[in-house]
GROMACS .gro file of N, CA and C in nm:
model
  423
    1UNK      N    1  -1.259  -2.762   1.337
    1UNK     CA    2  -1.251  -2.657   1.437
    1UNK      C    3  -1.241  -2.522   1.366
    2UNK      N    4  -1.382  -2.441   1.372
    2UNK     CA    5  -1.346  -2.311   1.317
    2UNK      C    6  -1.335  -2.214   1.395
    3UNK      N    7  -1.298  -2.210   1.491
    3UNK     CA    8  -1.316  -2.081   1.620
    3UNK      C    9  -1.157  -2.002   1.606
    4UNK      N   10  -1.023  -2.031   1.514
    4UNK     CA   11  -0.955  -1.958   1.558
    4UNK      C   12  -0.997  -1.889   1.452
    5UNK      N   13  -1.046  -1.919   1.323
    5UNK     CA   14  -1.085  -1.853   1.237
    5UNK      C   15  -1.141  -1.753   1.246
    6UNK      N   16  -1.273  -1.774   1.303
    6UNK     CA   17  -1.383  -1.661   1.356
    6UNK      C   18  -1.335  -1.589   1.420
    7UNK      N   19  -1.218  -1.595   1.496
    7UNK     CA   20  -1.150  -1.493   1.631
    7UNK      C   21  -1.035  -1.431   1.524
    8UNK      N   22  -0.992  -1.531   1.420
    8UNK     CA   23  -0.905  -1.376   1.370
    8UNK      C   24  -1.003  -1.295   1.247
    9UNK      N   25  -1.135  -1.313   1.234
    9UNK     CA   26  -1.209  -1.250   1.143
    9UNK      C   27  -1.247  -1.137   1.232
   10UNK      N   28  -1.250  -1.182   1.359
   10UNK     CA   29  -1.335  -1.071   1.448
   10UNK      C   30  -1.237  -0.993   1.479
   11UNK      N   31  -1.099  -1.026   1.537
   11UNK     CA   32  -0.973  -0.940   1.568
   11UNK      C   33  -0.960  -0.873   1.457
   12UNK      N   34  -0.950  -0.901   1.290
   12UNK     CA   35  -0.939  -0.803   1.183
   12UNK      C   36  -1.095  -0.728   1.141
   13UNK      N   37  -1.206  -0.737   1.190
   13UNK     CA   38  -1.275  -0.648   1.158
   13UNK      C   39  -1.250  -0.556   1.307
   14UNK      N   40  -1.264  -0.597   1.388
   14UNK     CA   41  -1.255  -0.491   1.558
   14UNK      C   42  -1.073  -0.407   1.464
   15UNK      N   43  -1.021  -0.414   1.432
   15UNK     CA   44  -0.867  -0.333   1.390
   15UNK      C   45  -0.889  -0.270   1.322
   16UNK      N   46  -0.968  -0.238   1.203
   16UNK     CA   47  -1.002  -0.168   1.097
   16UNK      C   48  -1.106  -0.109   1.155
   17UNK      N   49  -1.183  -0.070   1.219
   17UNK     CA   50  -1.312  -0.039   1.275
   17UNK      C   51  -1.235   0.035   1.373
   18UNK      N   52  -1.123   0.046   1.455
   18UNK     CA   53  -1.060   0.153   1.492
   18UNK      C   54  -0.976   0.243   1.390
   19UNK      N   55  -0.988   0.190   1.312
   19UNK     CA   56  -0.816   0.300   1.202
   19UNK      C   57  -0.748   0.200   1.237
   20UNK      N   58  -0.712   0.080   1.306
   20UNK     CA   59  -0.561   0.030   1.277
   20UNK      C   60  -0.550  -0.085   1.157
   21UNK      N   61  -0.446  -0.107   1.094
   21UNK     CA   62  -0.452  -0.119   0.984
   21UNK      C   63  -0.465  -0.098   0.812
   22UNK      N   64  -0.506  -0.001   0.863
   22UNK     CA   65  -0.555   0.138   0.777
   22UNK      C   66  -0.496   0.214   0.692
   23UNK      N   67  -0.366   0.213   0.765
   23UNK     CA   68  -0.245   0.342   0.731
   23UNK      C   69  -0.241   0.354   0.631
   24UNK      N   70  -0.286   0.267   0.537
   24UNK     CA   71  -0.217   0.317   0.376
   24UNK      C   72  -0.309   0.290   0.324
   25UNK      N   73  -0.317   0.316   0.175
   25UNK     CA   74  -0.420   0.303   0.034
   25UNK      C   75  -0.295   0.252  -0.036
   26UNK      N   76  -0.411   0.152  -0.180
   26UNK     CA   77  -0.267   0.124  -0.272
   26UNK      C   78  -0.200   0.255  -0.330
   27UNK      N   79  -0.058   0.207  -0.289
   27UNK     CA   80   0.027   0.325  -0.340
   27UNK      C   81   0.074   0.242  -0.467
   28UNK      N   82   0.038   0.362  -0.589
   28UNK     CA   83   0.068   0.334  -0.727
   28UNK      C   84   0.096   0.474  -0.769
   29UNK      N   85   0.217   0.511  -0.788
   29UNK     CA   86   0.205   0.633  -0.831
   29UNK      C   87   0.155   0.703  -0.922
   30UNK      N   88   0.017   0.782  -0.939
   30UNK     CA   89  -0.014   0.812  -1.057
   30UNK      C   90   0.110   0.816  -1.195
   31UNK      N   91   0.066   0.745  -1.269
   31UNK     CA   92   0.170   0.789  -1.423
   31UNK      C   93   0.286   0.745  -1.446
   32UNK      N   94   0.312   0.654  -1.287
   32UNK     CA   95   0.465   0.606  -1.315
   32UNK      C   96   0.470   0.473  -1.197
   33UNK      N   97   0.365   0.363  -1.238
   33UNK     CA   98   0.338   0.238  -1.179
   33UNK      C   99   0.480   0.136  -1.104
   34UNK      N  100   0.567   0.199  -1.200
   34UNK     CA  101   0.692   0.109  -1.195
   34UNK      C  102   0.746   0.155  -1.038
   35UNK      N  103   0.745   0.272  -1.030
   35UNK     CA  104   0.762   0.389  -0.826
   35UNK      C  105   0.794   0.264  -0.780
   36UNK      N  106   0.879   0.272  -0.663
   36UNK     CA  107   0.900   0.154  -0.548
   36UNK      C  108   0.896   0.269  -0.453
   37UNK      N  109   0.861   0.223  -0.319
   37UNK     CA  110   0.938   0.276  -0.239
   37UNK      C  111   1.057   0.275  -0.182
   38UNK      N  112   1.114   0.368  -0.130
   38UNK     CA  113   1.216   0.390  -0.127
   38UNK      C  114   1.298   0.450   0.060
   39UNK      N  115   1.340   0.396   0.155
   39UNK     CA  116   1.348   0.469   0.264
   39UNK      C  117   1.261   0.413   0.366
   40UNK      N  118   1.281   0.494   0.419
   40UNK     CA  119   1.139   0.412   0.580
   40UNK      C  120   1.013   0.493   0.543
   41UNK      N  121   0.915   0.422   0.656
   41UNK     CA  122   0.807   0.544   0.617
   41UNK      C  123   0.795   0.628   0.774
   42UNK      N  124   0.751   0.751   0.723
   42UNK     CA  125   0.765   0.862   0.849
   42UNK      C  126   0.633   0.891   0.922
   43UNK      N  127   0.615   0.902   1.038
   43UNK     CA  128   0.498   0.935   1.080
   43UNK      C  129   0.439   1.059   1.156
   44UNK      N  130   0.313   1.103   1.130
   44UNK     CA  131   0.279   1.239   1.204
   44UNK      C  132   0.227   1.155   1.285
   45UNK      N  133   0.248   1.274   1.410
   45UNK     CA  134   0.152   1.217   1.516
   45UNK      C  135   0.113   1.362   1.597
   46UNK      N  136  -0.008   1.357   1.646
   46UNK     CA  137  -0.093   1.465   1.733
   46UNK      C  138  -0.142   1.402   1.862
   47UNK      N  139  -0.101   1.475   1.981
   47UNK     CA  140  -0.156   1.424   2.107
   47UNK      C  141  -0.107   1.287   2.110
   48UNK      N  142  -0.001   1.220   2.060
   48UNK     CA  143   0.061   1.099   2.127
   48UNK      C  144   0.024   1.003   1.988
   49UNK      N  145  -0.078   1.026   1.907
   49UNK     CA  146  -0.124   0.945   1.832
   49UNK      C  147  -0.090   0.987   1.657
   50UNK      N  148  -0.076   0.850   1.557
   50UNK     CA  149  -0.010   0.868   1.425
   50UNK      C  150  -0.124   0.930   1.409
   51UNK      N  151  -0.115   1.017   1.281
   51UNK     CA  152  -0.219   1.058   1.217
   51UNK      C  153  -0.210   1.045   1.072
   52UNK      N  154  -0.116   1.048   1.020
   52UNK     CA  155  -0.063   1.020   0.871
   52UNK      C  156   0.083   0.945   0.890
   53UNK      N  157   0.114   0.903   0.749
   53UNK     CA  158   0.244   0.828   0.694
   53UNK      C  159   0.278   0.869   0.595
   54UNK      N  160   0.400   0.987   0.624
   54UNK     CA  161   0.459   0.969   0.477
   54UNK      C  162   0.585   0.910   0.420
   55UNK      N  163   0.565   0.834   0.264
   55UNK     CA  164   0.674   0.800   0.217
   55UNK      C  165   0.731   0.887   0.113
   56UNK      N  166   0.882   0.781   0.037
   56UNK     CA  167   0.933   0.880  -0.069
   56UNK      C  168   0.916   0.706  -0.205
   57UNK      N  169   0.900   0.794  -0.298
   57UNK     CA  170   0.877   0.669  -0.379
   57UNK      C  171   0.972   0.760  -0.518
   58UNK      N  172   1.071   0.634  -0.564
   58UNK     CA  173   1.144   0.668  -0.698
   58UNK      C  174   1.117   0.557  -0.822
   59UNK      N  175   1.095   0.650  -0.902
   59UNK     CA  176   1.085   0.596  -1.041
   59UNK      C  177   1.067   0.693  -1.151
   60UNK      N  178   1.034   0.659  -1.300
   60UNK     CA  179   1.093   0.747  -1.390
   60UNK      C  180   1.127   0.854  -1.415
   61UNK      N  181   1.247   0.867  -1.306
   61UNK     CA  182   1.367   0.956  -1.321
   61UNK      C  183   1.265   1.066  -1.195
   62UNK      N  184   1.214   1.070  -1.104
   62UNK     CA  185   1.173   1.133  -1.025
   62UNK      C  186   1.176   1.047  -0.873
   63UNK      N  187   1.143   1.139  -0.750
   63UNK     CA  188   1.125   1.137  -0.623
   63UNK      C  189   0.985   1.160  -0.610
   64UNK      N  190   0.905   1.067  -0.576
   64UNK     CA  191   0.786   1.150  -0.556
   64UNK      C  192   0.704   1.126  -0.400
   65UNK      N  193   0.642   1.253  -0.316
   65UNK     CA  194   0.590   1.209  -0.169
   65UNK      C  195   0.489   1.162  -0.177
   66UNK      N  196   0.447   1.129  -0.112
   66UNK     CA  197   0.328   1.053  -0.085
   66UNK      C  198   0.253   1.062   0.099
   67UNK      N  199   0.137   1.095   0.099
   67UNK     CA  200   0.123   1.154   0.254
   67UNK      C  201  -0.055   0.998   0.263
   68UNK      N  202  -0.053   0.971   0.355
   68UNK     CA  203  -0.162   0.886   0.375
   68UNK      C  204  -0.241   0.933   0.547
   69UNK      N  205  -0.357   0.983   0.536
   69UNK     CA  206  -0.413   1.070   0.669
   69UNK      C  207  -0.494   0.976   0.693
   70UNK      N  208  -0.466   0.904   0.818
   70UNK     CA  209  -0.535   0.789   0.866
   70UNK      C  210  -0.647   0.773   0.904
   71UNK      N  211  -0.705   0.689   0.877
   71UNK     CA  212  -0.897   0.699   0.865
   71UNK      C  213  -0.969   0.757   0.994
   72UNK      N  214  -0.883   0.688   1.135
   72UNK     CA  215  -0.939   0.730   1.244
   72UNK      C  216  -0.891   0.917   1.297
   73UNK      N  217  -0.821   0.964   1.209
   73UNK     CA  218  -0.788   1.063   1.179
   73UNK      C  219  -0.875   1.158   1.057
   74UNK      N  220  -0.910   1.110   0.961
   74UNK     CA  221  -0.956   1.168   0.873
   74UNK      C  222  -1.126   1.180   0.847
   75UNK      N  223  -1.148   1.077   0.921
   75UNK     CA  224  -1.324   1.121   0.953
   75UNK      C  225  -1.358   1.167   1.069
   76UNK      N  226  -1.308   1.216   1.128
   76UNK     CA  227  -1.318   1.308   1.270
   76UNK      C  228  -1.268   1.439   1.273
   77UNK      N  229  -1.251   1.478   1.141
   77UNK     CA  230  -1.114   1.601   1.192
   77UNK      C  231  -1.145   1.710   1.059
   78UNK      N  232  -1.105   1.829   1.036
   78UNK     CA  233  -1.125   1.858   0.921
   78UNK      C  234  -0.983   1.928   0.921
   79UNK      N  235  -0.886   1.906   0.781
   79UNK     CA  236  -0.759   1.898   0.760
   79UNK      C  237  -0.705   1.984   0.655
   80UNK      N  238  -0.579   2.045   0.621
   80UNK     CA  239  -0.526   2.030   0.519
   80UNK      C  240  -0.435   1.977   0.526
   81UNK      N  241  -0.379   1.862   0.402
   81UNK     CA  242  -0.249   1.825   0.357
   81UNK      C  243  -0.150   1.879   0.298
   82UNK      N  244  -0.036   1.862   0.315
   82UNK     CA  245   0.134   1.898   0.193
   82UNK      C  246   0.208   1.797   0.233
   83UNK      N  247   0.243   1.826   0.146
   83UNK     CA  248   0.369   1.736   0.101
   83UNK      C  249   0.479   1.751  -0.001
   84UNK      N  250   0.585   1.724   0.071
   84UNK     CA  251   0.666   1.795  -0.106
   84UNK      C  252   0.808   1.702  -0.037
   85UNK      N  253   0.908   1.695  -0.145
   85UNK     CA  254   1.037   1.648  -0.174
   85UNK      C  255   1.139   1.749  -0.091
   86UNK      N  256   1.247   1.715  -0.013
   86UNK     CA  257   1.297   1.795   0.083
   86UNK      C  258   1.461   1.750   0.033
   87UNK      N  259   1.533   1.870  -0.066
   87UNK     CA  260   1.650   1.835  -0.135
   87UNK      C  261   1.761   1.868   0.007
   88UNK      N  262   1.828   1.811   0.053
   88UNK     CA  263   1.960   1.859   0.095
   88UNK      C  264   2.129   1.815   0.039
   89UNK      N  265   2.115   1.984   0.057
   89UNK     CA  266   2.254   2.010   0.024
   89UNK      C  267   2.319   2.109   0.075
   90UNK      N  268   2.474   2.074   0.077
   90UNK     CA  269   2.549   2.145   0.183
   90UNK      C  270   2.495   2.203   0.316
   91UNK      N  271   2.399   2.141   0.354
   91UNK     CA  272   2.368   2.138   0.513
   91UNK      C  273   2.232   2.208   0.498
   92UNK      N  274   2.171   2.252   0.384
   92UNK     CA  275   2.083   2.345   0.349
   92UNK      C  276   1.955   2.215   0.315
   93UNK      N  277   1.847   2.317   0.320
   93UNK     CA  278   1.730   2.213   0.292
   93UNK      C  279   1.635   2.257   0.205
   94UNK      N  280   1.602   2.252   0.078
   94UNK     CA  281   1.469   2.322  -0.031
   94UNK      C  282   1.411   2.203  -0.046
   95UNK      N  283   1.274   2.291  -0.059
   95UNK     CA  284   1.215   2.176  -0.091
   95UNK      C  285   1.176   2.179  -0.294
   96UNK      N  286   1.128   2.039  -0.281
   96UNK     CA  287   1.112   2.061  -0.468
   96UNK      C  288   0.975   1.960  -0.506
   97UNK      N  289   0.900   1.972  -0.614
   97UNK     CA  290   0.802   1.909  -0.606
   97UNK      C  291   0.714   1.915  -0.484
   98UNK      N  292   0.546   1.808  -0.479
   98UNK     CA  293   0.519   1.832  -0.396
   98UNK      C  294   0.327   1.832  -0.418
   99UNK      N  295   0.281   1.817  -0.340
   99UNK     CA  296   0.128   1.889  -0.373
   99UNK      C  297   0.059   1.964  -0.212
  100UNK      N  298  -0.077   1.983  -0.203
  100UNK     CA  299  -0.157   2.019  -0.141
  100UNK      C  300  -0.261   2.039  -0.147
  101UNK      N  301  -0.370   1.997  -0.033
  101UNK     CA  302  -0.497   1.977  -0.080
  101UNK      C  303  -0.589   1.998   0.065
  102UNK      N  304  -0.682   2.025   0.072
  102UNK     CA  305  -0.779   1.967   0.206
  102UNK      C  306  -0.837   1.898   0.138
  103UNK      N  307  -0.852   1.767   0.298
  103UNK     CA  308  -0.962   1.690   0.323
  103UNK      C  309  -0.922   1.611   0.177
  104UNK      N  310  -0.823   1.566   0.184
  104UNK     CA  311  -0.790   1.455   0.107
  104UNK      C  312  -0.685   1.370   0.153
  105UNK      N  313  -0.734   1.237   0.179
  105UNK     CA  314  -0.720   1.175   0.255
  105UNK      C  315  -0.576   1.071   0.223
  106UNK      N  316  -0.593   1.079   0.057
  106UNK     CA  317  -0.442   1.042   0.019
  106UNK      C  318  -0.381   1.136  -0.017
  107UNK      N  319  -0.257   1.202  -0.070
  107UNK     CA  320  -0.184   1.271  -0.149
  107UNK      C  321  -0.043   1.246  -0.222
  108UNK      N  322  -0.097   1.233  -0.359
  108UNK     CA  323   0.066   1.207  -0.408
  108UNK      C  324   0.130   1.414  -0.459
  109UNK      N  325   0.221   1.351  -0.424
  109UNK     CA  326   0.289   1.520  -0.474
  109UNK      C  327   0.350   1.524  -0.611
  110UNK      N  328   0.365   1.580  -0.652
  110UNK     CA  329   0.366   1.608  -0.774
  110UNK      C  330   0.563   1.610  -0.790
  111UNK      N  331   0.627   1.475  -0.847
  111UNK     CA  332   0.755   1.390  -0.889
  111UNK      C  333   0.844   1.599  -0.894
  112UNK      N  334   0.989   1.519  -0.849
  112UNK     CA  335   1.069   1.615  -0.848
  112UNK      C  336   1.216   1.541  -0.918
  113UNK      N  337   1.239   1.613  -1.057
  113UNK     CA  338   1.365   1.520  -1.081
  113UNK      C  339   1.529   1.507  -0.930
  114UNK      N  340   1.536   1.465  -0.869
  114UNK     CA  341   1.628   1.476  -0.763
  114UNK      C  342   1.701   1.320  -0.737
  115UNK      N  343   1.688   1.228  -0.881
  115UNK     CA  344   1.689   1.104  -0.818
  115UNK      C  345   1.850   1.121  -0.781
  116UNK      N  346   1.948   1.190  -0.821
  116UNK     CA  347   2.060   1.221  -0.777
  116UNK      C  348   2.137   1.312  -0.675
  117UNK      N  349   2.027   1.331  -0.601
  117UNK     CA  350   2.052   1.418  -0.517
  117UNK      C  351   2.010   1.353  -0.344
  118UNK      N  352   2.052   1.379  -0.258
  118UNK     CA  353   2.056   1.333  -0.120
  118UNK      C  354   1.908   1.416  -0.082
  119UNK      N  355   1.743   1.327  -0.106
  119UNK     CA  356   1.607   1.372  -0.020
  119UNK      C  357   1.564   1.293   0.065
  120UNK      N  358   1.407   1.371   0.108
  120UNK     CA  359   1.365   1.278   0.179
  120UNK      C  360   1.250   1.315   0.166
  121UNK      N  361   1.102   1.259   0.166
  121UNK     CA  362   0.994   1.301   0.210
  121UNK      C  363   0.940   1.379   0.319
  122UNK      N  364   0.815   1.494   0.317
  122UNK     CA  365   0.817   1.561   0.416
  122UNK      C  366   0.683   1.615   0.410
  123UNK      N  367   0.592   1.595   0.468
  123UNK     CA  368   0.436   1.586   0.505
  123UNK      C  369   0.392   1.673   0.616
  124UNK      N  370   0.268   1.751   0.621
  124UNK     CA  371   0.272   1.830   0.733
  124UNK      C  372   0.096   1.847   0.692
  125UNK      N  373   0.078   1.780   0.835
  125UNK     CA  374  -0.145   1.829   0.834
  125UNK      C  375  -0.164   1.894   0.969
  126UNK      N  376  -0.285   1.961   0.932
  126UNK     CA  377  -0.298   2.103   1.004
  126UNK      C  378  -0.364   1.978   1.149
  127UNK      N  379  -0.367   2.018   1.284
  127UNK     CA  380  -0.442   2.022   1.331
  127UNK      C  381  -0.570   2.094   1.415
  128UNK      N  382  -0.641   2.032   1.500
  128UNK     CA  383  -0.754   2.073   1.568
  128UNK      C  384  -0.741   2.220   1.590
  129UNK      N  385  -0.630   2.232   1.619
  129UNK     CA  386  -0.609   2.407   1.733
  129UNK      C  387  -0.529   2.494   1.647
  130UNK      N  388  -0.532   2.448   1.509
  130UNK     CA  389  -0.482   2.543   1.375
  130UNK      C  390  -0.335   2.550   1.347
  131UNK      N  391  -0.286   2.454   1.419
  131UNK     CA  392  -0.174   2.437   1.409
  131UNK      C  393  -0.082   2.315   1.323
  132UNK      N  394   0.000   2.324   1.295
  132UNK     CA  395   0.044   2.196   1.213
  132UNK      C  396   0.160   2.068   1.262
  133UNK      N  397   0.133   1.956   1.211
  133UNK     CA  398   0.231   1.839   1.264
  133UNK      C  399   0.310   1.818   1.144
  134UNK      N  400   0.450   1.772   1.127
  134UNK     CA  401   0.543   1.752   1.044
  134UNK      C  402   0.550   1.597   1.075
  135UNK      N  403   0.618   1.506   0.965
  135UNK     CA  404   0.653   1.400   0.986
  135UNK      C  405   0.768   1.388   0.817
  136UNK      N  406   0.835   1.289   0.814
  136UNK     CA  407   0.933   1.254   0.738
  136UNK      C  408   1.012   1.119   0.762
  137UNK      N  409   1.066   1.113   0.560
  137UNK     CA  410   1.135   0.996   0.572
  137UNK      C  411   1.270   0.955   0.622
  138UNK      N  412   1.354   0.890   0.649
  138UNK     CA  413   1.463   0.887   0.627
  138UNK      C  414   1.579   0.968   0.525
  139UNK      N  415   1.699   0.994   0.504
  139UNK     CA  416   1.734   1.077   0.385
  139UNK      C  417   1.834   0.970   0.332
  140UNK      N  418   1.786   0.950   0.206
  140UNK     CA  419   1.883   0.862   0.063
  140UNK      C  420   1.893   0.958   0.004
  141UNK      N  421   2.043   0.933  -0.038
  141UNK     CA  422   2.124   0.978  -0.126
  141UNK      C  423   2.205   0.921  -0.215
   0.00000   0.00000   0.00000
């Protein structure tokens, strides 16, 4: 009997063929493979719908963001990305590290030493009407 087979080949190509499933690329942090993630992952959303995911990933001796602009998002749309490390302290918020780019569809930000410090990830893409969406991780400390 191969028919449930064929029905979950067809249910996983029909999911990816919308953007779902999609959300991420392998996350390897450039230069520092060993990265875990770290925290939940955070989501933008525009008009009701995700549009990116960002996480926070730690390893050698850094925090680093990571922003992922979702396919059914990123071939329809024309964008810029950021992303950067969001330090808090004493009720205050800087950010540190970080990158930016258009029309790039992954982004790692560029590691912020903070592994001792209370962050979180923090991602923001422009949309349609020139305006921008925020999304973020959880905050470890």
């Amino acid at each position: 009997m191969r028919k449930p087979i064929a029905i979950a080949a067809a249910l996983a190509a029909t999911l990816l063929s919308v953007g779902l499933g999609t959300a991420n690329a392998a996350e390897t942090v450039p230069g520092c493979a060993s990265a875990k993630q770290i925290g939940t992952t955070g989501h933008l959303k525009y008009n009701d719908k995700i549009i990116a995911s960002v996480k926070q990933f730690a390893g050698c001796g850094k925090n680093f963001p990571y922003t992922w602009v979702w396919d059914s998002y990123a071939q329809s749309n024309r964008y810029r990305v950021s992303n950067w490390i969001a330090v808090i302290e004493n009720g205050e918020e800087s950010p540190a590290g970080g990158g930016q780019a258009s029309m790039k569809q992954e982004l790692w930000g560029a590691g912020a030493a903070t592994l001792d410090k209370c962050t979180r990830a923090v991602s923001s893409v422009t949309t349609p009407d020139g305006k921008y969406v925020s999304g973020w991780t959880d905050l470890r400390c």
